[in-house]
Amino acid sequence: MLNFLFLLFTVSKISVAIAEDSKHYKISMVSSNDNPDKPAIFNHAESPVWDPRSQSLYFVDVHLQNVHRLDYTSGKIYTKHIGYGQVNVVSLVSGSRRLLVAVRSALYLLDWDVEGDNALRLITTLDEGLPDNVINEGKPDAEGRFWVGTKGYQIFEDVLNDKATLYSIDQNNFRNPVIHLRPISISNGLVWALNNSVMYYIDSPTMKIEAFDFDIQKGEISGRRTIIDISNYGYEDAIPDGMTIDDGGHLWVAIMFGGTVLHIDPDAKLIIHSYKLPTSRVTSVAWGGPNLDELFITTAQDKVKINAEPLEGAIFTIRDTGRRGVSPNYFQFDKANTY
């Protein structure tokens, strides 16, 4: 079984009304391969996605250029290094042993069993003419399109705003990605309502979790509106980052620099709970485990303040939330194994 180190925390109250006053929950850390009594620590873990087929959690370590697979049964972490550049996104591909990965500003199919960068098969490039831009977030919708957003040039924590774009591709137009939003600054949290009528989205510097009407047949969005502006909840120095959805249609949002995961009812525009973590740089979230009732949380280290927080860069899991996730969507690319 997967090894965890258990801690017990109490939900912190936020500065506005919430659905309940407080609750207890279990928070755990994924242990390292070498020492089960110590957590595995990564530089900048991101893009967690649960693979029901292998009972594994895939995620990336952005600047160390690694794709990781955490095997749930054994607790072992397996690593695929990408020499070509930073790796921001990993996603599942329907009917294929290959993965979809974002390396710098391009999307590739990745064959885990092939050594080195020969494992990469280029699908498409984005933001041409902006060589400092990188892909920052991406997920498939229920029809198998891949929605993918970029971010502008970054120096330490500062990103050049309004230089990026949100696109989608499918297996018929992957050489000509469809532009949906431009300009944006840092494309983040991306998920769809359970009935696929709404797409939820985050452009981090706006401080907002937003919603769009979603036409799943046409792959089009419209009617942009705000669900939650986190600056109204005491998070003026933090930004919303990765996001997932549970089987009740509620959103779970990582708050970067805020050390928090927010549980949100998007219909009521209400924060249900604020789950506090022992590290501030919370990057993304994904439901996993055999019953999809464990919320995996990726975090990052501070690039400037060395050892400021001993648990930064760990992979956490929140249990006993009373909620569970839904199965992930897959990128549809029928010729993935032979491409």
mmCIF file of C-alpha atoms in Angstrom:
data_model
loop_
_atom_site.group_PDB
_atom_site.id
_atom_site.type_symbol
_atom_site.label_atom_id
_atom_site.label_comp_id
_atom_site.label_asym_id
_atom_site.label_seq_id
_atom_site.Cartn_x
_atom_site.Cartn_y
_atom_site.Cartn_z
ATOM 1 C CA MET A 1 0.000 0.000 0.000
ATOM 2 C CA LEU A 2 0.965 3.603 -0.552
ATOM 3 C CA ASN A 3 2.842 5.048 2.408
ATOM 4 C CA PHE A 4 1.694 8.304 3.963
ATOM 5 C CA LEU A 5 2.900 10.399 6.859
ATOM 6 C CA PHE A 6 -0.163 11.563 8.777
ATOM 7 C CA LEU A 7 -0.796 14.898 10.436
ATOM 8 C CA LEU A 8 -4.060 16.308 11.791
ATOM 9 C CA PHE A 9 -5.163 19.865 11.178
ATOM 10 C CA THR A 10 -8.262 21.933 11.832
ATOM 11 C CA VAL A 11 -9.864 23.929 9.061
ATOM 12 C CA SER A 12 -9.044 27.606 9.399
ATOM 13 C CA LYS A 13 -11.865 30.107 9.267
ATOM 14 C CA ILE A 14 -11.813 32.694 6.506
ATOM 15 C CA SER A 15 -12.918 36.278 6.755
ATOM 16 C CA VAL A 16 -16.404 35.809 5.286
ATOM 17 C CA ALA A 17 -19.366 33.573 5.953
ATOM 18 C CA ILE A 18 -18.846 29.912 5.149
ATOM 19 C CA ALA A 19 -21.259 27.011 5.073
ATOM 20 C CA GLU A 20 -19.981 25.449 8.306
ATOM 21 C CA ASP A 21 -17.843 26.830 11.113
ATOM 22 C CA SER A 22 -15.083 24.221 11.237
ATOM 23 C CA LYS A 23 -14.225 20.588 10.742
ATOM 24 C CA HIS A 24 -11.396 18.140 11.215
ATOM 25 C CA TYR A 25 -9.666 16.344 8.403
ATOM 26 C CA LYS A 26 -6.596 14.222 7.806
ATOM 27 C CA ILE A 27 -3.710 15.527 5.784
ATOM 28 C CA SER A 28 -0.841 13.303 4.722
ATOM 29 C CA MET A 29 2.374 13.478 2.723
ATOM 30 C CA VAL A 30 3.641 11.034 0.117
ATOM 31 C CA SER A 31 6.835 9.455 1.413
ATOM 32 C CA SER A 32 10.110 9.224 -0.486
ATOM 33 C CA ASN A 33 11.413 6.067 -2.139
ATOM 34 C CA ASP A 34 14.577 6.067 -0.030
ATOM 35 C CA ASN A 35 13.067 6.768 3.374
ATOM 36 C CA PRO A 36 9.412 5.982 4.158
ATOM 37 C CA ASP A 37 9.651 8.178 7.262
ATOM 38 C CA LYS A 38 10.383 11.301 5.220
ATOM 39 C CA PRO A 39 8.241 13.021 2.595
ATOM 40 C CA ALA A 40 9.199 13.097 -1.070
ATOM 41 C CA ILE A 41 10.185 16.680 -1.918
ATOM 42 C CA PHE A 42 10.057 18.219 -5.390
ATOM 43 C CA ASN A 43 11.192 21.559 -6.784
ATOM 44 C CA HIS A 44 7.919 22.642 -8.401
ATOM 45 C CA ALA A 45 5.338 19.876 -8.572
ATOM 46 C CA GLU A 46 2.356 20.577 -10.833
ATOM 47 C CA SER A 47 -0.381 19.113 -13.036
ATOM 48 C CA PRO A 48 -1.510 16.079 -10.989
ATOM 49 C CA VAL A 49 -3.797 13.656 -12.816
ATOM 50 C CA TRP A 50 -5.085 10.309 -11.570
ATOM 51 C CA ASP A 51 -4.831 7.348 -13.970
ATOM 52 C CA PRO A 52 -7.516 4.780 -13.079
ATOM 53 C CA ARG A 53 -5.972 2.275 -15.506
ATOM 54 C CA SER A 54 -2.683 1.954 -13.626
ATOM 55 C CA GLN A 55 -3.899 3.224 -10.231
ATOM 56 C CA SER A 56 -1.225 5.896 -10.393
ATOM 57 C CA LEU A 57 -0.884 9.626 -9.961
ATOM 58 C CA TYR A 58 1.034 11.395 -12.709
ATOM 59 C CA PHE A 59 2.487 14.852 -12.092
ATOM 60 C CA VAL A 60 5.412 16.981 -13.257
ATOM 61 C CA ASP A 61 8.345 18.738 -11.624
ATOM 62 C CA VAL A 62 8.449 21.805 -13.846
ATOM 63 C CA HIS A 63 11.987 23.184 -13.695
ATOM 64 C CA LEU A 64 13.731 19.873 -13.041
ATOM 65 C CA GLN A 65 12.024 18.724 -16.260
ATOM 66 C CA ASN A 66 10.614 15.488 -14.887
ATOM 67 C CA VAL A 67 7.376 13.580 -15.338
ATOM 68 C CA HIS A 68 6.634 11.425 -12.280
ATOM 69 C CA ARG A 69 4.360 8.445 -11.722
ATOM 70 C CA LEU A 70 3.340 7.611 -8.169
ATOM 71 C CA ASP A 71 2.201 3.999 -8.013
ATOM 72 C CA TYR A 72 -0.592 3.880 -5.444
ATOM 73 C CA THR A 73 -0.174 0.235 -4.402
ATOM 74 C CA SER A 74 3.587 0.187 -3.879
ATOM 75 C CA GLY A 75 4.109 3.862 -3.019
ATOM 76 C CA LYS A 76 7.058 3.953 -5.419
ATOM 77 C CA ILE A 77 7.732 7.032 -7.528
ATOM 78 C CA TYR A 78 8.989 6.517 -11.084
ATOM 79 C CA THR A 79 10.567 9.324 -13.109
ATOM 80 C CA LYS A 80 10.933 10.216 -16.778
ATOM 81 C CA HIS A 81 13.377 13.074 -17.431
ATOM 82 C CA ILE A 82 12.840 15.436 -20.377
ATOM 83 C CA GLY A 83 16.076 17.049 -21.548
ATOM 84 C CA TYR A 84 14.509 19.483 -23.986
ATOM 85 C CA GLY A 85 13.013 21.938 -21.493
ATOM 86 C CA GLN A 86 10.641 22.623 -18.631
ATOM 87 C CA VAL A 87 7.608 20.359 -18.389
ATOM 88 C CA ASN A 88 4.423 22.030 -17.135
ATOM 89 C CA VAL A 89 1.591 19.628 -17.986
ATOM 90 C CA VAL A 90 0.901 15.904 -18.214
ATOM 91 C CA SER A 91 -2.384 14.379 -19.364
ATOM 92 C CA LEU A 92 -3.849 10.985 -20.265
ATOM 93 C CA VAL A 93 -4.476 9.793 -23.824
ATOM 94 C CA SER A 94 -7.461 7.609 -24.669
ATOM 95 C CA GLY A 95 -6.617 4.040 -25.673
ATOM 96 C CA SER A 96 -2.881 4.664 -25.584
ATOM 97 C CA ARG A 97 0.105 3.817 -23.422
ATOM 98 C CA ARG A 98 1.503 7.250 -24.294
ATOM 99 C CA LEU A 99 0.980 10.467 -22.346
ATOM 100 C CA LEU A 100 0.401 14.002 -23.562
ATOM 101 C CA VAL A 101 2.987 16.423 -22.152
ATOM 102 C CA ALA A 102 3.696 20.136 -22.512
ATOM 103 C CA VAL A 103 7.387 20.933 -22.929
ATOM 104 C CA ARG A 104 8.160 24.655 -23.136
ATOM 105 C CA SER A 105 5.558 25.958 -25.612
ATOM 106 C CA ALA A 106 4.792 22.705 -27.448
ATOM 107 C CA LEU A 107 2.662 19.605 -26.958
ATOM 108 C CA TYR A 108 4.147 16.136 -27.384
ATOM 109 C CA LEU A 109 3.162 12.518 -27.047
ATOM 110 C CA LEU A 110 5.493 10.833 -24.570
ATOM 111 C CA ASP A 111 6.392 7.146 -24.659
ATOM 112 C CA TRP A 112 7.510 6.194 -21.155
ATOM 113 C CA ASP A 113 9.417 3.113 -22.350
ATOM 114 C CA VAL A 114 11.643 4.945 -24.847
ATOM 115 C CA GLU A 115 14.887 6.411 -23.530
ATOM 116 C CA GLY A 116 15.696 10.118 -23.576
ATOM 117 C CA ASP A 117 13.979 12.740 -25.694
ATOM 118 C CA ASN A 118 13.475 10.164 -28.446
ATOM 119 C CA ALA A 119 10.364 9.397 -26.403
ATOM 120 C CA LEU A 120 8.803 12.679 -27.575
ATOM 121 C CA ARG A 121 6.578 13.033 -30.653
ATOM 122 C CA LEU A 122 5.705 16.644 -31.507
ATOM 123 C CA ILE A 123 2.011 17.401 -31.995
ATOM 124 C CA THR A 124 1.899 21.197 -32.158
ATOM 125 C CA THR A 125 3.548 24.423 -31.016
ATOM 126 C CA LEU A 126 1.833 27.454 -29.474
ATOM 127 C CA ASP A 127 2.496 31.196 -29.146
ATOM 128 C CA GLU A 128 4.832 31.285 -32.113
ATOM 129 C CA GLY A 129 6.792 34.527 -32.222
ATOM 130 C CA LEU A 130 6.853 34.673 -28.404
ATOM 131 C CA PRO A 131 9.881 32.470 -27.609
ATOM 132 C CA ASP A 132 9.796 33.170 -23.852
ATOM 133 C CA ASN A 133 6.193 32.002 -23.440
ATOM 134 C CA VAL A 134 5.479 28.533 -22.058
ATOM 135 C CA ILE A 135 2.441 26.309 -21.734
ATOM 136 C CA ASN A 136 1.153 26.552 -18.172
ATOM 137 C CA GLU A 137 -2.058 24.497 -17.955
ATOM 138 C CA GLY A 138 -4.070 22.038 -19.991
ATOM 139 C CA LYS A 139 -6.826 19.430 -19.708
ATOM 140 C CA PRO A 140 -9.068 17.439 -22.068
ATOM 141 C CA ASP A 141 -12.793 18.031 -22.204
ATOM 142 C CA ALA A 142 -15.354 15.212 -22.330
ATOM 143 C CA GLU A 143 -15.167 15.091 -26.144
ATOM 144 C CA GLY A 144 -11.403 14.553 -26.078
ATOM 145 C CA ARG A 145 -10.338 18.038 -27.175
ATOM 146 C CA PHE A 146 -7.324 19.371 -25.311
ATOM 147 C CA TRP A 147 -7.666 22.871 -23.858
ATOM 148 C CA VAL A 148 -4.301 24.456 -23.226
ATOM 149 C CA GLY A 149 -3.193 27.885 -22.019
ATOM 150 C CA THR A 150 0.140 29.671 -21.942
ATOM 151 C CA LYS A 151 1.818 32.307 -19.803
ATOM 152 C CA GLY A 152 4.177 35.150 -20.634
ATOM 153 C CA TYR A 153 7.831 35.698 -19.812
ATOM 154 C CA GLN A 154 8.603 35.115 -16.127
ATOM 155 C CA ILE A 155 11.399 36.444 -13.886
ATOM 156 C CA PHE A 156 11.215 34.916 -10.397
ATOM 157 C CA GLU A 157 7.579 35.489 -9.324
ATOM 158 C CA ASP A 158 6.747 38.174 -11.914
ATOM 159 C CA VAL A 159 5.067 37.272 -15.201
ATOM 160 C CA LEU A 160 4.668 39.680 -18.109
ATOM 161 C CA ASN A 161 0.903 40.158 -18.274
ATOM 162 C CA ASP A 162 -1.427 40.005 -21.287
ATOM 163 C CA LYS A 163 0.999 38.082 -23.509
ATOM 164 C CA ALA A 164 -0.640 34.647 -23.476
ATOM 165 C CA THR A 165 -3.545 32.704 -25.005
ATOM 166 C CA LEU A 166 -6.035 29.928 -24.245
ATOM 167 C CA TYR A 167 -6.344 27.403 -27.112
ATOM 168 C CA SER A 168 -7.938 24.068 -27.869
ATOM 169 C CA ILE A 169 -6.853 21.312 -30.225
ATOM 170 C CA ASP A 170 -8.370 18.044 -31.383
ATOM 171 C CA GLN A 171 -7.073 15.220 -33.520
ATOM 172 C CA ASN A 172 -8.360 16.892 -36.690
ATOM 173 C CA ASN A 173 -7.031 20.440 -36.157
ATOM 174 C CA PHE A 174 -3.939 19.937 -33.981
ATOM 175 C CA ARG A 175 -1.738 21.746 -36.489
ATOM 176 C CA ASN A 176 -4.018 24.786 -36.268
ATOM 177 C CA PRO A 177 -4.998 25.345 -32.615
ATOM 178 C CA VAL A 178 -8.231 27.254 -32.017
ATOM 179 C CA ILE A 179 -7.841 30.530 -30.111
ATOM 180 C CA HIS A 180 -10.480 31.092 -27.409
ATOM 181 C CA LEU A 181 -9.101 33.820 -25.115
ATOM 182 C CA ARG A 182 -6.460 36.439 -25.916
ATOM 183 C CA PRO A 183 -4.842 38.200 -24.187
ATOM 184 C CA ILE A 184 -4.497 36.350 -20.911
ATOM 185 C CA SER A 185 -1.602 36.331 -18.444
ATOM 186 C CA ILE A 186 -1.268 32.999 -16.592
ATOM 187 C CA SER A 187 -3.654 30.274 -17.726
ATOM 188 C CA ASN A 188 -4.542 28.035 -14.787
ATOM 189 C CA GLY A 189 -7.351 25.991 -13.192
ATOM 190 C CA LEU A 190 -9.477 24.413 -15.906
ATOM 191 C CA VAL A 191 -12.441 22.078 -15.389
ATOM 192 C CA TRP A 192 -15.974 21.415 -16.639
ATOM 193 C CA ALA A 193 -19.308 21.109 -14.867
ATOM 194 C CA LEU A 194 -20.608 17.565 -14.529
ATOM 195 C CA ASN A 195 -23.192 18.108 -17.300
ATOM 196 C CA ASN A 196 -20.577 19.869 -19.485
ATOM 197 C CA SER A 197 -22.677 23.007 -19.780
ATOM 198 C CA VAL A 198 -20.106 25.213 -17.992
ATOM 199 C CA MET A 199 -16.336 25.560 -18.208
ATOM 200 C CA TYR A 200 -14.577 26.941 -15.124
ATOM 201 C CA TYR A 201 -11.311 28.762 -15.685
ATOM 202 C CA ILE A 202 -8.630 30.781 -13.904
ATOM 203 C CA ASP A 203 -6.344 33.489 -15.278
ATOM 204 C CA SER A 204 -4.341 33.790 -12.074
ATOM 205 C CA PRO A 205 -3.506 37.538 -11.908
ATOM 206 C CA THR A 206 -7.213 38.405 -12.156
ATOM 207 C CA MET A 207 -7.657 36.710 -8.723
ATOM 208 C CA LYS A 208 -10.906 35.220 -10.037
ATOM 209 C CA ILE A 209 -12.448 31.792 -10.522
ATOM 210 C CA GLU A 210 -14.563 32.360 -13.630
ATOM 211 C CA ALA A 211 -17.245 30.484 -15.564
ATOM 212 C CA PHE A 212 -18.203 30.286 -19.231
ATOM 213 C CA ASP A 213 -21.192 28.746 -20.945
ATOM 214 C CA PHE A 214 -19.761 25.720 -22.749
ATOM 215 C CA ASP A 215 -21.006 24.230 -26.019
ATOM 216 C CA ILE A 216 -19.550 20.744 -25.939
ATOM 217 C CA GLN A 217 -20.557 19.917 -29.489
ATOM 218 C CA LYS A 218 -18.869 22.962 -31.021
ATOM 219 C CA GLY A 219 -16.129 23.333 -28.425
ATOM 220 C CA GLU A 220 -16.990 26.990 -27.870
ATOM 221 C CA ILE A 221 -17.216 29.210 -24.773
ATOM 222 C CA SER A 222 -19.266 32.351 -24.113
ATOM 223 C CA GLY A 223 -20.870 34.363 -21.322
ATOM 224 C CA ARG A 224 -17.819 34.999 -19.148
ATOM 225 C CA ARG A 225 -18.662 35.672 -15.484
ATOM 226 C CA THR A 226 -17.051 35.621 -12.041
ATOM 227 C CA ILE A 227 -17.761 32.883 -9.491
ATOM 228 C CA ILE A 228 -15.360 33.966 -6.721
ATOM 229 C CA ASP A 229 -12.853 36.828 -6.494
ATOM 230 C CA ILE A 230 -10.386 35.647 -3.849
ATOM 231 C CA SER A 231 -9.174 39.192 -3.166
ATOM 232 C CA ASN A 232 -12.494 39.672 -1.353
ATOM 233 C CA TYR A 233 -11.606 36.865 1.061
ATOM 234 C CA GLY A 234 -8.308 38.038 2.519
ATOM 235 C CA TYR A 235 -6.031 36.649 -0.187
ATOM 236 C CA GLU A 236 -4.671 39.923 -1.592
ATOM 237 C CA ASP A 237 -1.113 38.513 -1.793
ATOM 238 C CA ALA A 238 -2.088 35.113 -3.218
ATOM 239 C CA ILE A 239 -3.423 33.860 -6.558
ATOM 240 C CA PRO A 240 -5.728 30.993 -7.561
ATOM 241 C CA ASP A 241 -3.842 28.218 -9.344
ATOM 242 C CA GLY A 242 -4.885 24.645 -10.225
ATOM 243 C CA MET A 243 -8.480 23.435 -9.873
ATOM 244 C CA THR A 244 -10.552 20.249 -9.900
ATOM 245 C CA ILE A 245 -14.204 19.261 -9.418
ATOM 246 C CA ASP A 246 -15.959 16.696 -7.212
ATOM 247 C CA ASP A 247 -18.939 14.456 -7.951
ATOM 248 C CA GLY A 248 -21.296 17.023 -6.451
ATOM 249 C CA GLY A 249 -20.158 19.709 -8.880
ATOM 250 C CA HIS A 250 -18.128 21.635 -6.285
ATOM 251 C CA LEU A 251 -14.775 23.206 -7.150
ATOM 252 C CA TRP A 252 -11.485 22.693 -5.288
ATOM 253 C CA VAL A 253 -8.910 25.416 -5.940
ATOM 254 C CA ALA A 254 -5.225 25.607 -4.989
ATOM 255 C CA ILE A 255 -4.255 29.039 -3.638
ATOM 256 C CA MET A 256 -0.651 29.768 -4.551
ATOM 257 C CA PHE A 257 1.215 31.824 -1.894
ATOM 258 C CA GLY A 258 -1.820 31.305 0.357
ATOM 259 C CA GLY A 259 -1.112 27.792 1.645
ATOM 260 C CA THR A 260 -4.739 26.837 1.131
ATOM 261 C CA VAL A 261 -7.169 24.732 -0.868
ATOM 262 C CA LEU A 262 -10.628 26.277 -1.194
ATOM 263 C CA HIS A 263 -13.767 24.141 -1.473
ATOM 264 C CA ILE A 264 -16.305 26.196 -3.449
ATOM 265 C CA ASP A 265 -19.962 25.767 -4.390
ATOM 266 C CA PRO A 266 -19.964 27.525 -7.789
ATOM 267 C CA ASP A 267 -23.755 27.738 -8.069
ATOM 268 C CA ALA A 268 -24.116 29.457 -4.702
ATOM 269 C CA LYS A 269 -20.817 31.347 -5.189
ATOM 270 C CA LEU A 270 -19.949 30.215 -1.675
ATOM 271 C CA ILE A 271 -16.699 29.059 -0.068
ATOM 272 C CA ILE A 272 -17.586 25.894 1.852
ATOM 273 C CA HIS A 273 -14.220 25.406 3.562
ATOM 274 C CA SER A 274 -10.653 26.627 3.563
ATOM 275 C CA TYR A 275 -8.206 23.724 3.977
ATOM 276 C CA LYS A 276 -4.936 25.021 5.400
ATOM 277 C CA LEU A 277 -1.638 23.326 4.488
ATOM 278 C CA PRO A 278 1.735 23.647 6.253
ATOM 279 C CA THR A 279 3.329 25.284 3.210
ATOM 280 C CA SER A 280 2.345 28.368 1.236
ATOM 281 C CA ARG A 281 3.093 27.466 -2.397
ATOM 282 C CA VAL A 282 0.135 25.274 -3.293
ATOM 283 C CA THR A 283 0.084 24.661 -7.038
ATOM 284 C CA SER A 284 -2.653 22.203 -8.019
ATOM 285 C CA VAL A 285 -5.142 19.538 -6.953
ATOM 286 C CA ALA A 286 -6.576 16.268 -8.281
ATOM 287 C CA TRP A 287 -8.838 13.570 -6.858
ATOM 288 C CA GLY A 288 -7.355 10.088 -6.785
ATOM 289 C CA GLY A 289 -7.108 6.775 -4.982
ATOM 290 C CA PRO A 290 -9.155 3.635 -5.701
ATOM 291 C CA ASN A 291 -12.359 5.370 -4.610
ATOM 292 C CA LEU A 292 -11.439 8.836 -5.916
ATOM 293 C CA ASP A 293 -11.893 10.183 -2.379
ATOM 294 C CA GLU A 294 -8.333 11.392 -1.734
ATOM 295 C CA LEU A 295 -7.434 14.914 -2.811
ATOM 296 C CA PHE A 296 -3.811 15.004 -3.991
ATOM 297 C CA ILE A 297 -2.162 18.414 -3.710
ATOM 298 C CA THR A 298 1.081 19.484 -5.375
ATOM 299 C CA THR A 299 3.301 22.219 -3.941
ATOM 300 C CA ALA A 300 6.470 24.092 -4.893
ATOM 301 C CA GLN A 301 9.625 25.369 -3.236
ATOM 302 C CA ASP A 302 10.522 29.045 -2.900
ATOM 303 C CA LYS A 303 13.202 29.858 -5.473
ATOM 304 C CA VAL A 304 14.596 32.692 -3.342
ATOM 305 C CA LYS A 305 14.160 31.728 0.320
ATOM 306 C CA ILE A 306 15.986 28.442 0.763
ATOM 307 C CA ASN A 307 14.489 26.169 3.442
ATOM 308 C CA ALA A 308 11.918 28.794 4.415
ATOM 309 C CA GLU A 309 9.311 26.040 4.846
ATOM 310 C CA PRO A 310 10.549 22.488 5.472
ATOM 311 C CA LEU A 311 7.581 20.837 3.757
ATOM 312 C CA GLU A 312 7.429 22.984 0.632
ATOM 313 C CA GLY A 313 7.603 20.838 -2.485
ATOM 314 C CA ALA A 314 5.843 17.887 -0.805
ATOM 315 C CA ILE A 315 2.837 16.057 -2.256
ATOM 316 C CA PHE A 316 -0.044 16.193 0.216
ATOM 317 C CA THR A 317 -3.305 14.287 0.403
ATOM 318 C CA ILE A 318 -6.456 15.451 2.159
ATOM 319 C CA ARG A 319 -8.738 12.648 3.343
ATOM 320 C CA ASP A 320 -12.074 12.527 5.151
ATOM 321 C CA THR A 321 -13.527 15.517 3.312
ATOM 322 C CA GLY A 322 -16.798 13.692 2.703
ATOM 323 C CA ARG A 323 -16.392 14.320 -1.026
ATOM 324 C CA ARG A 324 -14.989 12.372 -3.971
ATOM 325 C CA GLY A 325 -13.888 13.175 -7.485
ATOM 326 C CA VAL A 326 -14.911 12.053 -10.954
ATOM 327 C CA SER A 327 -12.960 10.067 -13.530
ATOM 328 C CA PRO A 328 -10.572 12.190 -15.603
ATOM 329 C CA ASN A 329 -11.125 13.049 -19.241
ATOM 330 C CA TYR A 330 -8.727 11.722 -21.896
ATOM 331 C CA PHE A 331 -7.196 13.396 -24.934
ATOM 332 C CA GLN A 332 -8.618 11.690 -28.039
ATOM 333 C CA PHE A 333 -5.883 10.959 -30.579
ATOM 334 C CA ASP A 334 -6.694 7.759 -32.414
ATOM 335 C CA LYS A 335 -3.228 7.242 -33.917
ATOM 336 C CA ALA A 336 -1.352 8.026 -30.705
ATOM 337 C CA ASN A 337 0.471 4.686 -30.507
ATOM 338 C CA THR A 338 1.839 4.911 -34.054
ATOM 339 C CA TYR A 339 2.221 8.675 -34.483
#
